[in-house]
mmCIF file of C-alpha atoms in Angstrom:
data_model
loop_
_atom_site.group_PDB
_atom_site.id
_atom_site.type_symbol
_atom_site.label_atom_id
_atom_site.label_comp_id
_atom_site.label_asym_id
_atom_site.label_seq_id
_atom_site.Cartn_x
_atom_site.Cartn_y
_atom_site.Cartn_z
ATOM 1 C CA LEU A 279 -9.034 9.165 -4.356
ATOM 2 C CA GLN A 280 -6.922 6.158 -5.297
ATOM 3 C CA THR A 281 -9.578 3.656 -4.178
ATOM 4 C CA ARG A 282 -12.464 5.602 -5.766
ATOM 5 C CA LEU A 283 -10.631 5.821 -9.102
ATOM 6 C CA GLN A 284 -9.649 2.152 -9.110
ATOM 7 C CA ALA A 285 -12.797 0.491 -7.799
ATOM 8 C CA GLY A 286 -15.501 3.129 -8.167
ATOM 9 C CA GLN A 287 -17.859 4.036 -10.986
ATOM 10 C CA GLY A 288 -18.268 7.255 -12.948
ATOM 11 C CA TYR A 289 -14.984 9.056 -12.224
ATOM 12 C CA GLY A 290 -13.452 10.289 -15.467
ATOM 13 C CA ASN A 291 -10.163 11.520 -14.032
ATOM 14 C CA THR A 292 -8.495 12.611 -10.796
ATOM 15 C CA LEU A 293 -9.916 16.160 -10.856
ATOM 16 C CA ASN A 294 -13.427 14.886 -11.526
ATOM 17 C CA CYS A 295 -13.033 12.428 -8.639
ATOM 18 C CA VAL A 296 -11.930 15.218 -6.281
ATOM 19 C CA LEU A 297 -14.883 17.416 -7.235
ATOM 20 C CA THR A 298 -17.404 14.565 -7.046
ATOM 21 C CA VAL A 299 -16.260 13.418 -3.608
ATOM 22 C CA TYR A 300 -16.290 16.982 -2.289
ATOM 23 C CA ARG A 301 -19.705 17.719 -3.803
ATOM 24 C CA ASN A 302 -21.324 14.564 -2.419
ATOM 25 C CA GLU A 303 -19.511 14.056 0.881
ATOM 26 C CA SER A 304 -17.713 17.369 1.644
ATOM 27 C CA VAL A 305 -14.197 17.385 3.138
ATOM 28 C CA ALA A 306 -14.995 14.406 5.395
ATOM 29 C CA GLY A 307 -15.196 12.203 2.297
ATOM 30 C CA PHE A 308 -11.438 12.496 1.780
ATOM 31 C CA PHE A 309 -10.718 11.059 5.231
ATOM 32 C CA LYS A 310 -12.957 7.989 5.209
ATOM 33 C CA GLY A 311 -11.238 4.836 6.422
ATOM 34 C CA MET A 312 -8.285 6.789 7.809
ATOM 35 C CA SER A 313 -8.402 5.741 11.470
ATOM 36 C CA PHE A 314 -7.508 2.056 11.039
ATOM 37 C CA PRO A 315 -4.421 2.645 8.827
ATOM 38 C CA LEU A 316 -3.387 5.527 11.088
ATOM 39 C CA ALA A 317 -3.552 3.308 14.165
ATOM 40 C CA SER A 318 -1.585 0.481 12.531
ATOM 41 C CA ILE A 319 0.984 2.328 10.389
ATOM 42 C CA ALA A 320 3.618 2.398 13.141
ATOM 43 C CA VAL A 321 3.445 -1.381 13.616
ATOM 44 C CA TYR A 322 3.287 -2.005 9.859
ATOM 45 C CA SER A 323 6.306 0.189 9.064
ATOM 46 C CA SER A 324 8.301 -1.194 11.991
ATOM 47 C CA VAL A 325 7.724 -4.745 10.777
ATOM 48 C CA VAL A 326 8.557 -3.968 7.135
ATOM 49 C CA PHE A 327 11.743 -2.019 7.828
ATOM 50 C CA GLY A 328 12.720 -4.359 10.679
ATOM 51 C CA VAL A 329 12.374 -7.481 8.514
ATOM 52 C CA PHE A 330 14.231 -5.786 5.655
ATOM 53 C CA SER A 331 17.099 -4.614 7.860
ATOM 54 C CA ASN A 332 17.465 -7.859 9.823
ATOM 55 C CA THR A 333 17.293 -9.999 6.687
ATOM 56 C CA GLN A 334 20.125 -7.951 5.206
ATOM 57 C CA ARG A 335 22.169 -8.385 8.400
ATOM 58 C CA PHE A 336 21.488 -12.131 8.407
ATOM 59 C CA LEU A 337 22.594 -12.476 4.773
ATOM 60 C CA SER A 338 25.751 -10.427 5.417
ATOM 61 C CA GLN A 339 26.558 -12.625 8.417
ATOM 62 C CA LEU A 340 25.922 -15.740 6.351
ATOM 63 C CA ARG A 341 28.032 -14.628 3.378
ATOM 64 C CA HIS A 342 30.791 -12.567 4.984
ATOM 65 C CA GLY A 343 30.727 -13.398 8.678
ATOM 66 C CA ASP A 344 29.962 -9.763 9.491
ATOM 67 C CA PRO A 345 26.375 -8.499 9.866
ATOM 68 C CA SER A 346 27.521 -4.897 9.312
ATOM 69 C CA HIS A 347 29.100 -5.703 5.928
ATOM 70 C CA THR A 348 27.613 -3.698 3.038
ATOM 71 C CA PRO A 349 25.016 -6.003 1.421
ATOM 72 C CA ALA A 350 25.226 -6.946 -2.245
ATOM 73 C CA LEU A 351 22.402 -5.909 -4.567
ATOM 74 C CA SER A 352 21.151 -9.513 -4.640
ATOM 75 C CA ASP A 353 20.909 -9.450 -0.827
ATOM 76 C CA VAL A 354 18.942 -6.189 -0.961
ATOM 77 C CA ALA A 355 16.576 -7.799 -3.491
ATOM 78 C CA LEU A 356 16.066 -10.918 -1.353
ATOM 79 C CA ALA A 357 15.541 -8.859 1.820
ATOM 80 C CA SER A 358 13.004 -6.712 -0.075
ATOM 81 C CA MET A 359 11.062 -9.787 -1.190
ATOM 82 C CA VAL A 360 10.964 -11.183 2.358
ATOM 83 C CA ALA A 361 9.775 -7.804 3.703
ATOM 84 C CA GLY A 362 7.068 -7.641 1.023
ATOM 85 C CA PHE A 363 5.874 -11.157 1.806
ATOM 86 C CA VAL A 364 5.679 -10.509 5.564
ATOM 87 C CA SER A 365 3.972 -7.127 5.089
ATOM 88 C CA VAL A 366 1.002 -8.750 3.370
ATOM 89 C CA GLY A 367 0.016 -10.546 6.570
ATOM 90 C CA ILE A 368 -0.480 -7.219 8.353
ATOM 91 C CA GLY A 369 -1.438 -5.019 5.435
ATOM 92 C CA THR A 370 -4.248 -7.070 3.858
ATOM 93 C CA PRO A 371 -6.815 -6.753 6.705
ATOM 94 C CA VAL A 372 -5.958 -3.065 7.189
ATOM 95 C CA ASP A 373 -6.384 -2.297 3.497
ATOM 96 C CA LEU A 374 -9.611 -4.286 3.322
ATOM 97 C CA VAL A 375 -11.215 -2.329 6.177
ATOM 98 C CA LYS A 376 -10.035 0.986 4.726
ATOM 99 C CA ILE A 377 -11.393 0.191 1.264
ATOM 100 C CA ARG A 378 -14.731 -1.157 2.539
ATOM 101 C CA LEU A 379 -15.262 2.037 4.554
ATOM 102 C CA GLN A 380 -14.340 4.205 1.569
ATOM 103 C CA MET A 381 -16.502 2.338 -0.928
ATOM 104 C CA GLN A 382 -19.671 1.682 1.097
ATOM 105 C CA THR A 383 -21.266 4.903 -0.153
ATOM 106 C CA GLN A 384 -20.651 4.054 -3.806
ATOM 107 C CA PRO A 385 -23.457 2.665 -6.001
ATOM 108 C CA TYR A 386 -22.886 -0.816 -7.404
ATOM 109 C CA ILE A 387 -23.620 -0.928 -11.127
ATOM 110 C CA GLU A 388 -23.731 -4.192 -13.048
ATOM 111 C CA ALA A 389 -25.627 -4.638 -16.305
ATOM 112 C CA ASN A 390 -29.145 -3.300 -15.640
ATOM 113 C CA VAL A 391 -28.957 -3.820 -11.892
ATOM 114 C CA LYS A 392 -28.163 -0.877 -9.677
ATOM 115 C CA LEU A 393 -27.808 -1.345 -5.945
ATOM 116 C CA LYS A 394 -27.911 2.007 -4.246
ATOM 117 C CA PRO A 395 -25.859 2.611 -1.112
ATOM 118 C CA THR A 396 -27.657 2.804 2.181
ATOM 119 C CA VAL A 397 -29.362 5.998 3.224
ATOM 120 C CA PRO A 398 -26.833 8.665 4.323
ATOM 121 C CA GLY A 399 -26.342 8.392 8.052
ATOM 122 C CA PHE A 400 -26.975 4.616 7.979
ATOM 123 C CA PRO A 401 -23.929 3.140 6.201
ATOM 124 C CA VAL A 402 -23.166 -0.559 5.944
ATOM 125 C CA TYR A 403 -20.310 -0.249 8.442
ATOM 126 C CA ARG A 404 -20.350 2.100 11.437
ATOM 127 C CA GLY A 405 -16.575 2.235 11.756
ATOM 128 C CA PRO A 406 -13.356 0.189 11.387
ATOM 129 C CA ILE A 407 -14.017 -2.171 14.319
ATOM 130 C CA HIS A 408 -17.601 -2.807 13.195
ATOM 131 C CA CYS A 409 -16.378 -3.357 9.634
ATOM 132 C CA PHE A 410 -13.703 -5.850 10.751
ATOM 133 C CA ARG A 411 -16.147 -7.724 12.977
ATOM 134 C CA THR A 412 -18.879 -7.809 10.310
ATOM 135 C CA VAL A 413 -16.552 -9.133 7.599
ATOM 136 C CA LEU A 414 -15.137 -11.730 10.002
ATOM 137 C CA GLN A 415 -18.618 -12.925 11.003
ATOM 138 C CA LYS A 416 -20.010 -13.074 7.466
ATOM 139 C CA GLU A 417 -16.967 -14.114 5.450
ATOM 140 C CA GLY A 418 -14.549 -15.615 7.974
ATOM 141 C CA ILE A 419 -10.758 -15.379 7.859
ATOM 142 C CA ALA A 420 -10.879 -15.740 4.065
ATOM 143 C CA GLY A 421 -12.967 -12.556 3.928
ATOM 144 C CA ILE A 422 -10.480 -10.609 6.055
ATOM 145 C CA TYR A 423 -7.702 -11.733 3.713
ATOM 146 C CA ARG A 424 -9.658 -11.162 0.511
ATOM 147 C CA GLY A 425 -7.268 -9.903 -2.166
ATOM 148 C CA VAL A 426 -4.197 -11.426 -0.499
ATOM 149 C CA GLY A 427 -3.027 -12.984 -3.791
ATOM 150 C CA ALA A 428 -3.167 -9.639 -5.592
ATOM 151 C CA MET A 429 -1.447 -7.965 -2.654
ATOM 152 C CA LEU A 430 1.398 -10.501 -2.794
ATOM 153 C CA LEU A 431 1.789 -9.837 -6.518
ATOM 154 C CA ARG A 432 1.849 -6.124 -5.722
ATOM 155 C CA ASP A 433 4.062 -5.995 -2.645
ATOM 156 C CA VAL A 434 6.763 -8.625 -3.275
ATOM 157 C CA PRO A 435 7.994 -7.028 -6.530
ATOM 158 C CA GLY A 436 6.840 -3.622 -5.258
ATOM 159 C CA TYR A 437 9.214 -3.661 -2.308
ATOM 160 C CA CYS A 438 12.063 -4.714 -4.619
ATOM 161 C CA LEU A 439 11.331 -1.563 -6.620
ATOM 162 C CA TYR A 440 11.196 0.339 -3.330
ATOM 163 C CA PHE A 441 14.375 -0.654 -1.518
ATOM 164 C CA ILE A 442 16.647 -1.308 -4.524
ATOM 165 C CA PRO A 443 16.166 2.147 -6.149
ATOM 166 C CA TYR A 444 16.550 3.739 -2.706
ATOM 167 C CA THR A 445 19.849 1.914 -2.139
ATOM 168 C CA LEU A 446 21.130 2.810 -5.618
ATOM 169 C CA PHE A 447 20.072 6.478 -5.473
ATOM 170 C CA CYS A 448 21.564 6.891 -2.006
ATOM 171 C CA GLY A 449 24.846 5.490 -3.271
ATOM 172 C CA TRP A 450 24.859 7.789 -6.298
ATOM 173 C CA ILE A 451 24.047 11.060 -4.541
ATOM 174 C CA THR A 452 25.967 10.535 -1.295
ATOM 175 C CA PRO A 453 29.336 12.372 -1.475
ATOM 176 C CA ASP A 454 32.456 10.202 -1.515
ATOM 177 C CA GLY A 455 33.961 9.640 1.894
ATOM 178 C CA CYS A 456 30.678 9.886 3.780
ATOM 179 C CA ILE A 457 29.878 6.898 5.969
ATOM 180 C CA SER A 458 26.122 7.427 5.787
ATOM 181 C CA PRO A 459 23.865 9.489 3.500
ATOM 182 C CA ASN A 460 22.892 12.988 4.645
ATOM 183 C CA PRO A 461 19.197 13.800 5.304
ATOM 184 C CA SER A 462 18.711 15.583 1.976
ATOM 185 C CA SER A 463 20.058 12.554 0.080
ATOM 186 C CA VAL A 464 17.787 10.232 2.053
ATOM 187 C CA TRP A 465 14.781 12.487 1.430
ATOM 188 C CA LEU A 466 15.379 12.638 -2.327
ATOM 189 C CA ALA A 467 16.281 8.960 -2.767
ATOM 190 C CA GLY A 468 13.320 7.856 -0.655
ATOM 191 C CA GLY A 469 10.906 10.021 -2.616
ATOM 192 C CA VAL A 470 12.126 8.795 -6.009
ATOM 193 C CA ALA A 471 12.000 5.169 -4.817
ATOM 194 C CA GLY A 472 8.456 5.652 -3.549
ATOM 195 C CA ALA A 473 7.261 7.194 -6.811
ATOM 196 C CA ILE A 474 8.827 4.352 -8.826
ATOM 197 C CA SER A 475 7.470 1.627 -6.564
ATOM 198 C CA TRP A 476 3.900 2.937 -6.335
ATOM 199 C CA GLY A 477 3.777 3.846 -10.015
ATOM 200 C CA THR A 478 4.816 0.365 -11.183
ATOM 201 C CA ALA A 479 2.615 -1.368 -8.571
ATOM 202 C CA THR A 480 -0.553 0.338 -9.854
ATOM 203 C CA PRO A 481 -1.871 -2.531 -12.071
ATOM 204 C CA MET A 482 -1.956 -5.020 -9.198
ATOM 205 C CA ASP A 483 -3.093 -2.269 -6.843
ATOM 206 C CA VAL A 484 -6.170 -1.820 -9.054
ATOM 207 C CA VAL A 485 -6.907 -5.551 -8.880
ATOM 208 C CA LYS A 486 -6.406 -5.603 -5.095
ATOM 209 C CA SER A 487 -8.688 -2.594 -4.594
ATOM 210 C CA ARG A 488 -11.435 -4.122 -6.716
ATOM 211 C CA LEU A 489 -11.269 -7.462 -4.935
ATOM 212 C CA GLN A 490 -11.402 -5.861 -1.496
ATOM 213 C CA ALA A 491 -14.172 -3.404 -2.417
ATOM 214 C CA ASP A 492 -16.121 -6.343 -3.818
ATOM 215 C CA GLY A 493 -18.475 -7.702 -1.180
ATOM 216 C CA VAL A 494 -19.942 -4.521 0.263
ATOM 217 C CA TYR A 495 -23.160 -5.430 -1.582
ATOM 218 C CA LEU A 496 -22.456 -8.637 -3.514
ATOM 219 C CA ASN A 497 -19.463 -10.622 -4.770
ATOM 220 C CA LYS A 498 -18.609 -10.002 -8.403
ATOM 221 C CA TYR A 499 -15.133 -11.544 -8.637
ATOM 222 C CA LYS A 500 -14.166 -15.156 -7.889
ATOM 223 C CA GLY A 501 -10.488 -14.389 -7.415
ATOM 224 C CA THR A 502 -7.445 -12.485 -8.670
ATOM 225 C CA PHE A 503 -7.382 -13.957 -12.167
ATOM 226 C CA ASP A 504 -11.144 -13.552 -12.590
ATOM 227 C CA CYS A 505 -10.867 -9.904 -11.514
ATOM 228 C CA ILE A 506 -8.077 -9.284 -14.045
ATOM 229 C CA LEU A 507 -10.073 -10.988 -16.809
ATOM 230 C CA GLN A 508 -13.377 -9.217 -16.119
ATOM 231 C CA SER A 509 -11.711 -5.830 -15.716
ATOM 232 C CA TYR A 510 -9.856 -6.227 -19.018
ATOM 233 C CA GLN A 511 -12.900 -7.487 -20.908
ATOM 234 C CA ASN A 512 -15.141 -4.676 -19.646
ATOM 235 C CA GLU A 513 -12.756 -1.714 -19.641
ATOM 236 C CA GLY A 514 -9.647 -2.628 -21.616
ATOM 237 C CA LEU A 515 -5.972 -2.375 -20.688
ATOM 238 C CA LYS A 516 -6.247 1.223 -19.457
ATOM 239 C CA VAL A 517 -8.200 0.100 -16.390
ATOM 240 C CA PHE A 518 -4.992 -1.257 -14.838
ATOM 241 C CA PHE A 519 -3.469 2.215 -14.788
ATOM 242 C CA ARG A 520 -6.272 3.941 -12.913
ATOM 243 C CA GLY A 521 -4.919 6.025 -10.086
ATOM 244 C CA ILE A 522 -1.304 5.859 -11.292
ATOM 245 C CA THR A 523 -0.895 9.641 -10.977
ATOM 246 C CA VAL A 524 -2.246 9.654 -7.428
ATOM 247 C CA ASN A 525 -0.045 6.683 -6.514
ATOM 248 C CA ALA A 526 3.136 8.230 -7.906
ATOM 249 C CA VAL A 527 2.470 11.694 -6.454
ATOM 250 C CA ARG A 528 1.614 10.428 -2.972
ATOM 251 C CA GLY A 529 4.490 7.933 -3.090
ATOM 252 C CA PHE A 530 7.130 10.679 -3.122
ATOM 253 C CA PRO A 531 6.407 12.574 0.127
ATOM 254 C CA MET A 532 5.207 9.467 1.949
ATOM 255 C CA SER A 533 8.366 7.496 1.180
ATOM 256 C CA SER A 534 10.630 10.493 1.747
ATOM 257 C CA ALA A 535 9.287 10.812 5.282
ATOM 258 C CA MET A 536 9.423 7.049 5.839
ATOM 259 C CA PHE A 537 13.063 6.614 4.806
ATOM 260 C CA LEU A 538 14.147 9.796 6.571
ATOM 261 C CA GLY A 539 12.591 8.575 9.812
ATOM 262 C CA TYR A 540 14.175 5.150 9.311
ATOM 263 C CA GLU A 541 17.689 6.480 8.703
ATOM 264 C CA LEU A 542 17.529 9.061 11.506
ATOM 265 C CA SER A 543 16.296 6.384 13.921
ATOM 266 C CA LEU A 544 19.172 4.076 12.952
ATOM 267 C CA THR A 545 21.688 6.896 13.396
ATOM 268 C CA ALA A 546 20.275 7.773 16.823
ATOM 269 C CA MET A 547 20.323 4.140 17.981
ATOM 270 C CA LYS A 548 23.914 3.643 16.768
ATOM 271 C CA ARG A 549 24.969 6.826 18.578
ATOM 272 C CA ASP A 550 23.330 5.661 21.822
ATOM 273 C CA GLN A 551 24.965 2.261 21.485
ATOM 274 C CA THR A 552 28.386 3.872 20.970
ATOM 275 C CA GLU A 553 27.947 6.101 24.005
ATOM 276 C CA THR A 554 26.799 3.163 26.136
ATOM 277 C CA ASN A 555 29.645 0.902 24.977
ATOM 278 C CA PRO A 556 32.602 3.188 24.181
#
């Protein structure tokens, strides 16, 4: 829904998008492009949380001589920015494949020219591997990393607004005297952080989605700035907030589960380490 609302044509609102997708493509339409992100999410999340955690430990070691020292807010911010920067290297190709698969059935409308999608059953891309290979052959590495500038502008500040609110909320709602937050605190803090991060990242998410969807039939945008300019000139400021409801709503449960898994994994590993080295 997020991609259709941001880069598609003719969807008035979220409900209309849901009904249109279901009417034209049935339930399967809601799961297009899912396999590639599903296969890579474990690696992606491991890298993001690993870089964030290890950067914090490095900064604590550098400043205080103790990697387990509680990091300052500035260290959390810097670690978040590093994690966001690194995540783009993995996330850009995955997002591009997902968006191309989701948007290949959408008509391209520009002025008086309408390019209809291919006949149902004969889409542009047969699957994620075919999509990746086709883009690589036709557009090269630059094609695989199309939208990387917009993704950097989304993820570097976005992860600051992901990890910093999580850290603050965990500190506020964790009872005094507790060494680590309890699962309910982690779940709530993670969900709120996810909603904040995805909600505020929506403008650049719109630009990223449009750049990556561009190219299924022809290239409309020359780059990030050109995409911002054309989108504003054609549709006004409101275009940059398309899909904000979907982003914020999905951000809560997704981030709750992510942070809960992260904290429980850390607790389990620390327990194993203590038992191994009493």
